[in-house]
Short mmCIF file of C-alpha atoms in Angstrom, two decimals:
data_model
loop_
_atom_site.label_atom_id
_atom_site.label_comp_id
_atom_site.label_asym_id
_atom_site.label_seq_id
_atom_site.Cartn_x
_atom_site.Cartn_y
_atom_site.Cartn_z
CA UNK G 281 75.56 87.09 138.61
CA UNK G 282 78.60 87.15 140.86
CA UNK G 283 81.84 86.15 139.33
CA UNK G 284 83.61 82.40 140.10
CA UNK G 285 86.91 82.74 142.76
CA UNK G 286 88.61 80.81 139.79
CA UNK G 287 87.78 83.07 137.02
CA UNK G 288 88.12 86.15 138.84
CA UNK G 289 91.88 84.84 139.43
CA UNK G 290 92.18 84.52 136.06
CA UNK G 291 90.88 88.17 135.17
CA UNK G 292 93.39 89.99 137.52
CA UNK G 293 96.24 88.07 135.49
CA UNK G 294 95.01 89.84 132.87
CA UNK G 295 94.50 93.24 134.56
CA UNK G 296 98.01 92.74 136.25
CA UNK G 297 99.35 92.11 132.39
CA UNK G 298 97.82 95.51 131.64
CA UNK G 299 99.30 97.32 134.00
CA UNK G 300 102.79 95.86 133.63
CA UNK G 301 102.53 97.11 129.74
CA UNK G 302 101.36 100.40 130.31
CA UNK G 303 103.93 100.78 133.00
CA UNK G 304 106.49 99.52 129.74
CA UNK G 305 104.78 102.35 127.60
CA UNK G 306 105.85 105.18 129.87
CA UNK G 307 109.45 104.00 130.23
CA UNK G 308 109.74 103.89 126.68
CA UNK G 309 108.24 107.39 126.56
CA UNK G 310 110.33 109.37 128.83
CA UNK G 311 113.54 107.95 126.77
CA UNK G 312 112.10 109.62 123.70
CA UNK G 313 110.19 107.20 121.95
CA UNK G 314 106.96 108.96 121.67
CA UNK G 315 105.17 107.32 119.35
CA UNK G 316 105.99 103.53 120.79
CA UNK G 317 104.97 104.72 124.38
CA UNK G 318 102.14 105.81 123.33
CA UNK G 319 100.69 102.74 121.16
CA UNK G 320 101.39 100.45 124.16
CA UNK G 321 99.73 102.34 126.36
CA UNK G 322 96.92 102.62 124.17
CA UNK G 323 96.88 99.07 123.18
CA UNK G 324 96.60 98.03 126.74
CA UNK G 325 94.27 100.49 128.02
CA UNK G 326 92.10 99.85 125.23
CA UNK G 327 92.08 96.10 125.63
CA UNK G 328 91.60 96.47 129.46
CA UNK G 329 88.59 99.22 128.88
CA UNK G 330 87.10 96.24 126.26
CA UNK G 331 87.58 93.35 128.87
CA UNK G 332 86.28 95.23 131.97
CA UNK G 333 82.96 96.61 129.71
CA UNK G 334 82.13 92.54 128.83
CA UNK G 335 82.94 91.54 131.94
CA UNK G 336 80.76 93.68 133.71
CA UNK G 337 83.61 95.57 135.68
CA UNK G 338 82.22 98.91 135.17
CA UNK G 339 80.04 100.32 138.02
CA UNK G 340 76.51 100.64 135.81
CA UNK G 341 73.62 99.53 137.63
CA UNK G 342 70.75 99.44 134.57
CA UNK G 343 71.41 96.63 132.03
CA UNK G 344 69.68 98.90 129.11
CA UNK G 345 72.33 101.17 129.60
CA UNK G 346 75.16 98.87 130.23
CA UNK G 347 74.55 96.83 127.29
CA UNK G 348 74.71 100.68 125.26
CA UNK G 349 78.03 101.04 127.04
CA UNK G 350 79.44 98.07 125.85
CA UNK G 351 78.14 98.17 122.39
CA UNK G 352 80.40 101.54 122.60
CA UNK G 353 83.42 100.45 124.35
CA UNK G 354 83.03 97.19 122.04
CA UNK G 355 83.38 99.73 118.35
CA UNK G 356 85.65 102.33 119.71
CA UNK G 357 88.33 99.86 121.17
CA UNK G 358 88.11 97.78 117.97
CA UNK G 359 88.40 100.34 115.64
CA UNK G 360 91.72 101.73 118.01
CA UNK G 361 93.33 98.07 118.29
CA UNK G 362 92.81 97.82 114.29
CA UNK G 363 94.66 100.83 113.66
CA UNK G 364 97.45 100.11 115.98
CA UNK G 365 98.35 96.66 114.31
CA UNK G 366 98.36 97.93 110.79
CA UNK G 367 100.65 100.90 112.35
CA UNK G 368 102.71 97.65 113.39
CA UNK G 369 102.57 96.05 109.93
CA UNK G 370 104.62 99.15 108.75
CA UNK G 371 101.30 101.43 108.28
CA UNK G 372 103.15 104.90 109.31
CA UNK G 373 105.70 104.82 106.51
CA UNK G 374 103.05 105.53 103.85
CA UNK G 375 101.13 108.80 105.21
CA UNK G 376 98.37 109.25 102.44
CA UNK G 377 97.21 105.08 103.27
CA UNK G 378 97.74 106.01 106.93
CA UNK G 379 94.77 108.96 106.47
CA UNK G 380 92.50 106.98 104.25
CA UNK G 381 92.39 103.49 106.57
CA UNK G 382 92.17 106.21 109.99
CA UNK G 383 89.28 107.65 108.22
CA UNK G 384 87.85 104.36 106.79
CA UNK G 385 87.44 102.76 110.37
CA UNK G 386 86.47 106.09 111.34
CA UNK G 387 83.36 105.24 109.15
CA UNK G 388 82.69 101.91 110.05
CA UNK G 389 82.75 103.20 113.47
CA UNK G 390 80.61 105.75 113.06
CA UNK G 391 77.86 103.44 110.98
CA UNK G 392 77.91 100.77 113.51
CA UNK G 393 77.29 102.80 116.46
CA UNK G 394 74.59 104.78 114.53
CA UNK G 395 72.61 101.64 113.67
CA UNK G 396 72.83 100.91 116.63
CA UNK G 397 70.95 103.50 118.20
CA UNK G 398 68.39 102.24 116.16
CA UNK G 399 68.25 98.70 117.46
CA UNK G 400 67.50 97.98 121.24
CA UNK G 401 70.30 98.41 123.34
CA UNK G 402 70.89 94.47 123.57
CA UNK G 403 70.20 94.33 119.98
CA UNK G 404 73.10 96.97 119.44
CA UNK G 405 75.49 94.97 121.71
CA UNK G 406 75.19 91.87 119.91
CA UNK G 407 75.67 93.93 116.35
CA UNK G 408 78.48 95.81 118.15
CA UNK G 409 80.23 92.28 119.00
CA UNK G 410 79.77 90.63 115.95
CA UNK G 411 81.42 93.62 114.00
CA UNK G 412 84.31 93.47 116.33
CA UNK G 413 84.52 89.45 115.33
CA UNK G 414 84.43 90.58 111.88
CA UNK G 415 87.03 93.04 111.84
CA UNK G 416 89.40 90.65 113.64
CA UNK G 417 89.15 88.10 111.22
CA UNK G 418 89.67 91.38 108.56
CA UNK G 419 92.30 91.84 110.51
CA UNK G 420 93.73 88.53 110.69
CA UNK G 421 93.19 87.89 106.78
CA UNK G 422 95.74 91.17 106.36
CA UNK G 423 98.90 90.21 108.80
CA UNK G 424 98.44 86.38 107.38
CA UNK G 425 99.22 88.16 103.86
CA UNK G 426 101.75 90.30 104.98
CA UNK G 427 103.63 86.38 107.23
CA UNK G 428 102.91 85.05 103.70
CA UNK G 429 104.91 88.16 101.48
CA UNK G 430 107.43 87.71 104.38
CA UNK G 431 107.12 90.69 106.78
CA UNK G 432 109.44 90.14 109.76
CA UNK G 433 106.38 90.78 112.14
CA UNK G 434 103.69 89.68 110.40
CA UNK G 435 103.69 86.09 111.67
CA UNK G 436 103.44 87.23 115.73
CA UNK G 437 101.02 89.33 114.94
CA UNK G 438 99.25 86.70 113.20
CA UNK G 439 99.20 84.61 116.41
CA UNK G 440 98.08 88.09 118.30
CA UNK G 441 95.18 87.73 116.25
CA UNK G 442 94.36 84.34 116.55
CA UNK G 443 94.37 84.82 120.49
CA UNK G 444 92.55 88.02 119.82
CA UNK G 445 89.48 86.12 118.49
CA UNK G 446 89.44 83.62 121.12
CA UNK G 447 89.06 86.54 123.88
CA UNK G 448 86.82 88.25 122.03
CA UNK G 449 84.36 85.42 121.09
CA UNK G 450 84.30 84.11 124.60
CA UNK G 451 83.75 87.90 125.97
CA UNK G 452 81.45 88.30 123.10
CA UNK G 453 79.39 84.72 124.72
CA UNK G 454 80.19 86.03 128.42
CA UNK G 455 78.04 89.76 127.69
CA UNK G 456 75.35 88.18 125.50
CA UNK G 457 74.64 85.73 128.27
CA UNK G 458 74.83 88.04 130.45
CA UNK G 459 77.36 86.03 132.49
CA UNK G 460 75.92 82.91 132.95
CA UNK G 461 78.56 81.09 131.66
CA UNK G 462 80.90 78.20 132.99
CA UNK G 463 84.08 79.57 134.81
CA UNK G 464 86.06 77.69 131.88
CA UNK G 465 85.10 80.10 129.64
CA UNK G 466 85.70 83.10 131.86
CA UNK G 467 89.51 81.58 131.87
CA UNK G 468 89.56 80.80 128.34
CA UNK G 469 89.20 84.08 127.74
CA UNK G 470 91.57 85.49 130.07
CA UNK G 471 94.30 83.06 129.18
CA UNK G 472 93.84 84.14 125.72
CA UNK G 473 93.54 87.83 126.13
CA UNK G 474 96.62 88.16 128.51
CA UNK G 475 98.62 85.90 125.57
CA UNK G 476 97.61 88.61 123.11
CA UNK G 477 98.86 91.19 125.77
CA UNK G 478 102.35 89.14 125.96
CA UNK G 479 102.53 89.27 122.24
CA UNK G 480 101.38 92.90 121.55
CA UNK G 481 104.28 93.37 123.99
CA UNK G 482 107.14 91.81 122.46
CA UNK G 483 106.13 92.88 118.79
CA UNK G 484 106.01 96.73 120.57
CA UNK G 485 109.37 95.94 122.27
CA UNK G 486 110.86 94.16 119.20
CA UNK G 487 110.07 98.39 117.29
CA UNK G 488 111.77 99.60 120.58
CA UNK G 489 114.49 98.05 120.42
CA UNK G 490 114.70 98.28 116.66
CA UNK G 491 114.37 102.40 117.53
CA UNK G 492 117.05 102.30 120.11
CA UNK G 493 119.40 100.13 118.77
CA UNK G 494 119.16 102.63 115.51
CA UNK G 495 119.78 106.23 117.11
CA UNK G 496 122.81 104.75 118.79
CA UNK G 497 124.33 103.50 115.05
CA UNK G 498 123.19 107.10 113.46
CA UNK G 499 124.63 109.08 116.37
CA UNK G 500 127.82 107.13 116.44
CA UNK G 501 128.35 106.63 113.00
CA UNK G 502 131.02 104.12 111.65
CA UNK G 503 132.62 104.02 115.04
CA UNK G 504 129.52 101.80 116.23
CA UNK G 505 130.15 98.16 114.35
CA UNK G 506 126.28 97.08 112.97
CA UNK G 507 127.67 93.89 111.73
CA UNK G 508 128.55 92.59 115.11
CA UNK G 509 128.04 95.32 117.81
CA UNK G 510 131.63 94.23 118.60
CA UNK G 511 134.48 94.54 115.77
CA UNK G 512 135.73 98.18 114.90
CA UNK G 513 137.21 97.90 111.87
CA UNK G 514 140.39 97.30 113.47
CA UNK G 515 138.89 94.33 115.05
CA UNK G 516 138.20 93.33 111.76
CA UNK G 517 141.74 93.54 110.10
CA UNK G 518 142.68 91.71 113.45
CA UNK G 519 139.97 88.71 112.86
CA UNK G 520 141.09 88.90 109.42
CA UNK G 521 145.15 87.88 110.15
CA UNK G 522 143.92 85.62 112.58
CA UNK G 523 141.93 83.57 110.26
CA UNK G 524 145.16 83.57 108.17
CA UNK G 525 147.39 82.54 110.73
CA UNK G 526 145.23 79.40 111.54
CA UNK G 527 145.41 78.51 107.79
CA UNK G 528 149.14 78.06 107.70
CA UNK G 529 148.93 75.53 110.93
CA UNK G 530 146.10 73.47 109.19
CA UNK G 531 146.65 74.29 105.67
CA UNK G 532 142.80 74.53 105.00
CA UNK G 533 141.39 77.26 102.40
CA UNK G 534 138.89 79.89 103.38
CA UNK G 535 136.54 81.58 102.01
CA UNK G 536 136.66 85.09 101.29
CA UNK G 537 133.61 87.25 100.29
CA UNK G 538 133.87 91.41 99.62
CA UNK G 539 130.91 93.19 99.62
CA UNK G 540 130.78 96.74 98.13
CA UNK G 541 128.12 99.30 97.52
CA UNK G 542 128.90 102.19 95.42
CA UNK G 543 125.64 104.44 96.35
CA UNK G 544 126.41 105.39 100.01
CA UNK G 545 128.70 108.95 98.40
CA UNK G 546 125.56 110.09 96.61
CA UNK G 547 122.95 109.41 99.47
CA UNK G 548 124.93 111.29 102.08
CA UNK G 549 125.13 114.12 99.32
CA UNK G 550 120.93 113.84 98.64
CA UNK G 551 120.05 113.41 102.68
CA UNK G 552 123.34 113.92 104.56
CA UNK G 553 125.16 111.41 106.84
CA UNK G 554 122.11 110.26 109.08
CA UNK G 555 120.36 108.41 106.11
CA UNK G 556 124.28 106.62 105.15
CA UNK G 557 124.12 105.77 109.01
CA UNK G 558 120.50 104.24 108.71
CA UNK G 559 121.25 102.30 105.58
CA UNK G 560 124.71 100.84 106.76
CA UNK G 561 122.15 100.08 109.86
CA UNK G 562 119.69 98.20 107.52
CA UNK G 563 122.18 96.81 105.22
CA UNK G 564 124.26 94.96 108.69
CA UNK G 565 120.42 93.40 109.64
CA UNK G 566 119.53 92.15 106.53
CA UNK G 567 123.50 90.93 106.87
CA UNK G 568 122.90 89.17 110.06
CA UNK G 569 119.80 87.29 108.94
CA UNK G 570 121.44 86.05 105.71
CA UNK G 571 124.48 84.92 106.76
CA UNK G 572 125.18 81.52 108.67
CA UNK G 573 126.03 81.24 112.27
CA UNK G 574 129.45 79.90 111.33
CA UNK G 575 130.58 82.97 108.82
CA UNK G 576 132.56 85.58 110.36
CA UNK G 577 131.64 88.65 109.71
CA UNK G 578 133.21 92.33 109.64
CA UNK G 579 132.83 96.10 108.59
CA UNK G 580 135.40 96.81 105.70
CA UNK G 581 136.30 100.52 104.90
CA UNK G 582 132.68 103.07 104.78
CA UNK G 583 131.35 101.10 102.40
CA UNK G 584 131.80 97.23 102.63
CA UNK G 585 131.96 94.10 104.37
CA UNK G 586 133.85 91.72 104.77
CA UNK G 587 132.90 87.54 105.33
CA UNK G 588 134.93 84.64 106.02
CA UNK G 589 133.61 81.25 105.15
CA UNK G 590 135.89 78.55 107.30
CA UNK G 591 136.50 75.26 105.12
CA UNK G 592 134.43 76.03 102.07
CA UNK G 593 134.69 72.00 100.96
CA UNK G 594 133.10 73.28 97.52
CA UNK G 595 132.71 76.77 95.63
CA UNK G 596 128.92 76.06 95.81
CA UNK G 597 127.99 77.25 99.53
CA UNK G 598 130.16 80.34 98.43
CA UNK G 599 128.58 81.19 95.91
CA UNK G 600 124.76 80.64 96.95
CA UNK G 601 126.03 82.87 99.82
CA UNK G 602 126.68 85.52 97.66
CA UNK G 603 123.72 85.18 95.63
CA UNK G 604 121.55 85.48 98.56
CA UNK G 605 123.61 87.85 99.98
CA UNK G 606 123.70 90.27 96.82
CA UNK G 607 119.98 89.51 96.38
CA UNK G 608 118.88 90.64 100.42
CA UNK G 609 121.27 93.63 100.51
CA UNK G 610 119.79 95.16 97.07
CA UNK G 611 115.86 95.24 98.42
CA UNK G 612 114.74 98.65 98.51
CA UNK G 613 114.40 100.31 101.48
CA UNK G 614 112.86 103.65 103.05
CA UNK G 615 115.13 105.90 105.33
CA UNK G 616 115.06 108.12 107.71
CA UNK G 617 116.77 111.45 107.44
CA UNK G 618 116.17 112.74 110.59
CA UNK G 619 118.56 112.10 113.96
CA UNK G 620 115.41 113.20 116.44
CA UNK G 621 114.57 109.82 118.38
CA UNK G 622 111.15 110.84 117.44
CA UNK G 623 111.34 111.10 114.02
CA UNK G 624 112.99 108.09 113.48
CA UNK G 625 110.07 106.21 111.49
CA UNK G 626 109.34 109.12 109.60
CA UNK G 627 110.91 107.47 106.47
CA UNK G 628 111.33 109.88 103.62
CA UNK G 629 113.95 108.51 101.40
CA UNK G 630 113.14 105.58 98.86
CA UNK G 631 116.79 103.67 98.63
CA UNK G 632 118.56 100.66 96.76
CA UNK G 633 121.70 99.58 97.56
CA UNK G 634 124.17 99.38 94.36
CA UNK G 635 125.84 95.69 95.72
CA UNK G 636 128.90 94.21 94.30
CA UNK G 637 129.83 91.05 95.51
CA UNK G 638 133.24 89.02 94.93
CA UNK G 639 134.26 85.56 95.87
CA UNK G 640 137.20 83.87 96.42
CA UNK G 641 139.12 81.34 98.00
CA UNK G 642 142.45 81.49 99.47
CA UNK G 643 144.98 79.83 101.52
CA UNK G 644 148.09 80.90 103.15
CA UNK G 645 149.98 79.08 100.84
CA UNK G 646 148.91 81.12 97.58
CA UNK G 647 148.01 84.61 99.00
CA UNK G 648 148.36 87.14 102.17
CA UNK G 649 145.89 88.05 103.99
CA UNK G 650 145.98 92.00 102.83
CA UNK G 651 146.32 90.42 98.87
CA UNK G 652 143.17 88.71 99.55
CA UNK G 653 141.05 91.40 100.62
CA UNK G 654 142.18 94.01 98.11
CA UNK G 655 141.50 90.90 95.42
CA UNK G 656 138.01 90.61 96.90
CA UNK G 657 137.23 94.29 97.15
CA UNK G 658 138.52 94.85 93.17
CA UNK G 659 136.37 91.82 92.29
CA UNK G 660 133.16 93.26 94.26
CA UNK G 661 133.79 96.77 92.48
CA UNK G 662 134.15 94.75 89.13
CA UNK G 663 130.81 93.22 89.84
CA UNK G 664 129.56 96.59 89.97
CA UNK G 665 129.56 96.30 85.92
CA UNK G 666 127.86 92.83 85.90
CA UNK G 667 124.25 92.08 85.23
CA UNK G 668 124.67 89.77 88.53
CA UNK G 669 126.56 92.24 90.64
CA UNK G 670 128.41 89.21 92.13
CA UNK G 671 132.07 88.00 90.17
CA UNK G 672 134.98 85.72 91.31
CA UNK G 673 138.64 85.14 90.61
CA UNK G 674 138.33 82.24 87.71
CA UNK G 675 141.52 80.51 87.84
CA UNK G 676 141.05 78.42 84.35
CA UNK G 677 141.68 82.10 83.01
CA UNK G 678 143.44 84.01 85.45
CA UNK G 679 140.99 87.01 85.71
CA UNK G 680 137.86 88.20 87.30
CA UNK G 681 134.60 87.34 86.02
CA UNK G 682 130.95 87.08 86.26
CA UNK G 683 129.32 84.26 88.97
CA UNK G 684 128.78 81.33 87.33
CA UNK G 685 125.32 79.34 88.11
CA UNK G 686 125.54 77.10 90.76
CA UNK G 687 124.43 74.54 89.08
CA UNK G 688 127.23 74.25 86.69
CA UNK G 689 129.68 74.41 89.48
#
């Protein structure tokens, strides 16, 4: 049955989509990113080999044996696209899971397409679809547990999913029916597929960017700012008198929070310099999402950071901030030891940072700006010895102790 004008327009959106990601996938390869360039362009060429089999794109003139091509192209693709979003879900850092769920949907491939070869070949397409549909919504139960525990990516590849079993129900209805279907359905389908292309693509390009952004901090070093891709840590000392100078014209306090973490001397000794540059790198991101829009932020020493709250009103926004603060930065994480762009995600090192966090509050009237920060950074090493790992300056007894609850303040 020949194809509606309207839905055919709709189709080479989708096919144009395609081509614009795999053309994405080979930049990204030829600047080093192997493994990214790669899962794009199989992603794409996958989903465009799926679409074009249940559309009836491919040149086969006997319906037996395009019905035993799509039951095919239906398993194989699936089985590809499943991998490659649990690879996105953070699959890759655990190798021995990797192997088992490659081999697992190895299996299911293999005992789909086996039964059916037993069946008649429409028979086999409609088994072929419906374990596609399944595995989707296997798929979909998975990254809505990982948006639930809080996985940065989980919730866009939720809504990858969602799209994903639109397109493939409607292409499912489309091949079964052999195309005699209403044009809406043909762009139902598109709409939805190419929105799970757009998708696919930003959660690929949000990795790439991660992967870019992190060769340039661990080939730079501490000369490369991953607080603010801006201050040096002479910018910082320079924000820092700044924000003092501005007290003594308004004579409002600030808020001054030291962050310290003890562990980065005996990392670089266990996996050398790249791993310190990869956890400074993590530690800065989890930073940046923690921290207000209105808190300055800045790199202190090698192993620190400095914030500045403007017009704390009360001690309790301080020190929730450095509760959550303390609490984000100490989350284990796995590094890389390698600089190789293409070994980046090849995470071999399980690490914790050792946080100390101190608070205080100053004003130009009662402290200068360099007494400040070496009052914050003793108090964050103090906190080093606290069950808390946060302290401040209590002024009722003139000496540094342990966080009090919020509540009581």
């Amino acid at each position: 049955m020949a194809m509606n004008a309207i839905a055919t327009g709709f189709w080479g959106a989708f096919f144009g989509t395609v081509a614009l990601m795999v053309a994405g996938s080979v930049f990204a390869f030829f600047r080093s990113l192997h493994r990214v360039g790669f899962n794009a362009a199989l992603a794409a060429m996958a989903s465009g080999l799926f679409v074009a089999a249940y559309i009836g794109w491919l040149p086969i003139p006997s319906l037996d044996v395009s019905d035993r091509v799509q039951a095919h192209v239906a398993t194989v693709t699936s089985g590809i696209l499943a991998y490659l979003l649990l690879y996105m879900l953070g699959l890759q850092r655990r190798i021995k899971l990797a192997l088992q769920v490659l081999y697992g949907l190895c299996a299911v491939s293999a005992a789909v397409l086996l039964a059916g070869w037993l069946l008649t070949p429409f028979q086999a397409l409609v088994l072929s679809s419906a374990g596609t549909c399944l595995l989707t919504l296997a798929g979909l139960a998975i990254c809505l547990r990982s948006a639930l525990r809080g996985e940065g990516l989980a919730w866009a590849t939720v809504t990858g999913l969602v799209l994903t079993l639109a397109a493939v129900t409607s292409l499912s209805w489309i091949a079964i029916s052999r195309g005699n279907v209403p044009w809406p359905v043909h762009a139902v389908s598109a709409f939805a597929a190419s929105a799970y292309m757009v998708v696919i693509a930003s959660v690929l390009w949000a990795r790439y960017s991660y992967l870019v952004e992190l060769h340039e901090v661990m080939a730079h070093g501490p000369a490369y700012d991953p607080v603010t891709r801006m201050r040096s840590h002479s910018e910082t000392g320079q924000m820092l008198g700044n924000e003092f100078k501005r007290l003594k014209s308004d004579d409002m306090p600030i808020g001054v929070i030291v962050i310290s973490i003890s562990n980065f001397y005996a990392l670089e000794k266990l996996h050398g310099r790249a791993a310190v540059n990869h956890a400074l790198f993590i530690c800065a991101a989890r930073l940046r999402r923690t921290v207000p829009s209105d808190v300055e932020m800045g790199r202190l020493a090698d192993d620190g950071f400095l914030l500045m709250v403007r017009n704390p009103n009360q001690n309790r926004r301080l020190i929730q901030l450095a509760r959550a603060v303390q609490v984000r930065l100490a989350k284990p994480v796995v590094l890389s030891t390698s600089r190789e762009p293409g070994q980046l995600e090849s995470a071999l090192a399980l690490w914790a940072a050792d946080v100390g966090v101190g608070v205080l509050t100053a004003s130009a009237a009662d402290v200068k700006a360099s007494s400040a920060v070496a009052l914050g950074r003793a108090m964050s090493r103090t906190a080093w010895s606290f069950a808390s790992r946060v302290a401040w300056f209590d002024k009722s007894t003139g000496r540094i102790d342990e966080l009090p609850d919020p509540a009581a303040v």
